[in-house]
Amino acid sequence: MKKIEDIESMQPEELESAALGEEIKVPAGLEERILDAIAANEALRPKSSLRREASPLRWVPYAALAVAAGLAAVAIIPRRDRLRDTFDDPYLAYAQVEATFQKISDKMAVGVGLAEKAGQTADKPMEIINKIK
């Protein structure tokens, strides 16, 4: 067995010839673990025939998203009667800034909550993969 310093000082051609000359042993049970992982992946994958039968239902989330986007667009479109560019009273201006920042904070809190839920959902496949190993 070579030391790390010896390996680091070798030329690429020497490394290649050393790698080709060594016999690499496959760990015992590797093939069975790979086949088990493939079988588990196939078991978790939805069947294509089921997907075709449930095709009308898969559009429901997209429709809900479109409706939510439309409502958000209506809420974001500025209304001329509510907008004010200047304030004569600095206390009123400060109160408006506070109200705006509070609204932004509330929206960010909702977004962070949704991101946390998405993170938990994304962790589930990793747990399944780790259990397979």
Short mmCIF file of C-alpha atoms in Angstrom, two decimals:
data_model
loop_
_atom_site.label_atom_id
_atom_site.label_comp_id
_atom_site.label_asym_id
_atom_site.label_seq_id
_atom_site.Cartn_x
_atom_site.Cartn_y
_atom_site.Cartn_z
CA MET A 1 0.00 0.00 0.00
CA LYS A 2 1.40 3.38 -0.97
CA LYS A 3 1.48 6.47 1.16
CA ILE A 4 -0.50 9.57 0.21
CA GLU A 5 2.70 11.51 -0.46
CA ASP A 6 3.83 8.85 -2.94
CA ILE A 7 0.49 8.88 -4.75
CA GLU A 8 0.42 12.68 -4.93
CA SER A 9 3.87 12.77 -6.50
CA MET A 10 2.99 10.25 -9.26
CA GLN A 11 2.40 11.34 -12.85
CA PRO A 12 -1.04 10.74 -14.43
CA GLU A 13 0.34 7.93 -16.62
CA GLU A 14 1.75 6.17 -13.55
CA LEU A 15 -1.57 6.53 -11.72
CA GLU A 16 -3.44 5.05 -14.67
CA SER A 17 -1.10 2.09 -15.01
CA ALA A 18 -1.28 1.47 -11.24
CA ALA A 19 -5.07 1.55 -11.34
CA LEU A 20 -5.23 -0.85 -14.28
CA GLY A 21 -2.72 -3.21 -12.69
CA GLU A 22 -4.55 -3.58 -9.36
CA GLU A 23 -7.33 -6.05 -8.89
CA ILE A 24 -10.32 -4.34 -7.32
CA LYS A 25 -12.47 -6.51 -5.08
CA VAL A 26 -16.21 -5.93 -5.07
CA PRO A 27 -17.69 -5.87 -1.56
CA ALA A 28 -19.73 -8.91 -0.62
CA GLY A 29 -23.46 -8.45 -1.09
CA LEU A 30 -23.13 -5.37 -3.31
CA GLU A 31 -25.08 -6.91 -6.17
CA GLU A 32 -27.95 -7.89 -3.86
CA ARG A 33 -28.09 -4.39 -2.35
CA ILE A 34 -28.18 -2.82 -5.82
CA LEU A 35 -30.98 -5.16 -6.93
CA ASP A 36 -32.91 -4.44 -3.72
CA ALA A 37 -32.54 -0.69 -4.28
CA ILE A 38 -33.78 -1.02 -7.87
CA ALA A 39 -36.75 -3.12 -6.74
CA ALA A 40 -37.63 -0.58 -4.05
CA ASN A 41 -37.40 2.24 -6.59
CA GLU A 42 -39.74 0.37 -8.94
CA ALA A 43 -42.18 -0.27 -6.08
CA LEU A 44 -42.28 3.43 -5.18
CA ARG A 45 -42.71 4.62 -8.78
CA PRO A 46 -46.36 5.04 -9.79
CA LYS A 47 -47.45 2.73 -12.56
CA SER A 48 -48.04 4.39 -15.92
CA SER A 49 -51.48 2.78 -16.27
CA LEU A 50 -52.61 4.32 -12.97
CA ARG A 51 -51.32 7.68 -14.07
CA ARG A 52 -53.35 7.54 -17.29
CA GLU A 53 -56.52 6.62 -15.41
CA ALA A 54 -56.10 9.51 -12.94
CA SER A 55 -55.11 12.07 -15.57
CA PRO A 56 -58.11 14.42 -15.01
CA LEU A 57 -57.27 14.66 -11.32
CA ARG A 58 -53.67 15.63 -11.93
CA TRP A 59 -54.83 18.96 -13.41
CA VAL A 60 -56.55 20.00 -10.16
CA PRO A 61 -53.36 21.38 -8.51
CA TYR A 62 -52.50 23.30 -11.68
CA ALA A 63 -55.97 24.81 -11.83
CA ALA A 64 -55.74 25.81 -8.16
CA LEU A 65 -52.36 27.38 -8.83
CA ALA A 66 -53.77 29.34 -11.78
CA VAL A 67 -56.65 30.62 -9.65
CA ALA A 68 -54.25 31.63 -6.86
CA ALA A 69 -52.00 33.42 -9.35
CA GLY A 70 -55.00 35.30 -10.74
CA LEU A 71 -56.09 36.37 -7.27
CA ALA A 72 -52.54 37.45 -6.43
CA ALA A 73 -52.39 39.51 -9.63
CA VAL A 74 -55.66 41.24 -8.73
CA ALA A 75 -54.35 41.97 -5.22
CA ILE A 76 -51.05 43.36 -6.53
CA ILE A 77 -52.47 45.64 -9.22
CA PRO A 78 -52.29 49.13 -7.74
CA ARG A 79 -55.49 51.07 -7.34
CA ARG A 80 -55.17 54.77 -8.12
CA ASP A 81 -57.53 55.91 -5.38
CA ARG A 82 -55.49 54.24 -2.60
CA LEU A 83 -52.02 55.36 -3.66
CA ARG A 84 -50.40 58.42 -2.17
CA ASP A 85 -46.96 59.67 -3.15
CA THR A 86 -46.18 62.13 -0.37
CA PHE A 87 -47.05 62.85 3.23
CA ASP A 88 -47.16 66.25 4.87
CA ASP A 89 -46.91 64.76 8.34
CA PRO A 90 -43.75 62.72 9.08
CA TYR A 91 -45.60 60.71 11.73
CA LEU A 92 -48.13 59.57 9.13
CA ALA A 93 -45.29 58.67 6.76
CA TYR A 94 -43.57 56.66 9.51
CA ALA A 95 -46.85 54.89 10.34
CA GLN A 96 -47.28 53.99 6.67
CA VAL A 97 -43.72 52.61 6.50
CA GLU A 98 -44.36 50.53 9.63
CA ALA A 99 -47.60 49.17 8.18
CA THR A 100 -45.85 48.31 4.92
CA PHE A 101 -42.99 46.53 6.68
CA GLN A 102 -45.47 44.62 8.85
CA LYS A 103 -47.31 43.46 5.74
CA ILE A 104 -44.01 42.37 4.16
CA SER A 105 -43.07 40.54 7.36
CA ASP A 106 -46.41 38.71 7.45
CA LYS A 107 -46.03 37.62 3.83
CA MET A 108 -42.45 36.46 4.46
CA ALA A 109 -43.58 34.43 7.46
CA VAL A 110 -46.15 32.65 5.30
CA GLY A 111 -43.48 31.99 2.66
CA VAL A 112 -41.04 30.62 5.23
CA GLY A 113 -43.74 28.31 6.55
CA LEU A 114 -44.41 27.00 3.06
CA ALA A 115 -40.68 26.52 2.48
CA GLU A 116 -40.38 24.52 5.72
CA LYS A 117 -43.23 22.26 4.65
CA ALA A 118 -41.58 21.77 1.26
CA GLY A 119 -38.30 20.92 2.99
CA GLN A 120 -40.01 18.27 5.10
CA THR A 121 -41.59 16.80 2.00
CA ALA A 122 -38.21 16.75 0.26
CA ASP A 123 -36.66 14.93 3.22
CA LYS A 124 -39.05 11.97 2.92
CA PRO A 125 -37.42 10.50 -0.23
CA MET A 126 -34.01 10.78 1.43
CA GLU A 127 -35.32 8.86 4.46
CA ILE A 128 -36.66 6.13 2.16
CA ILE A 129 -33.34 5.92 0.31
CA ASN A 130 -31.41 5.74 3.59
CA LYS A 131 -33.66 2.93 4.83
CA ILE A 132 -32.97 0.95 1.65
CA LYS A 133 -29.21 1.03 2.20
#
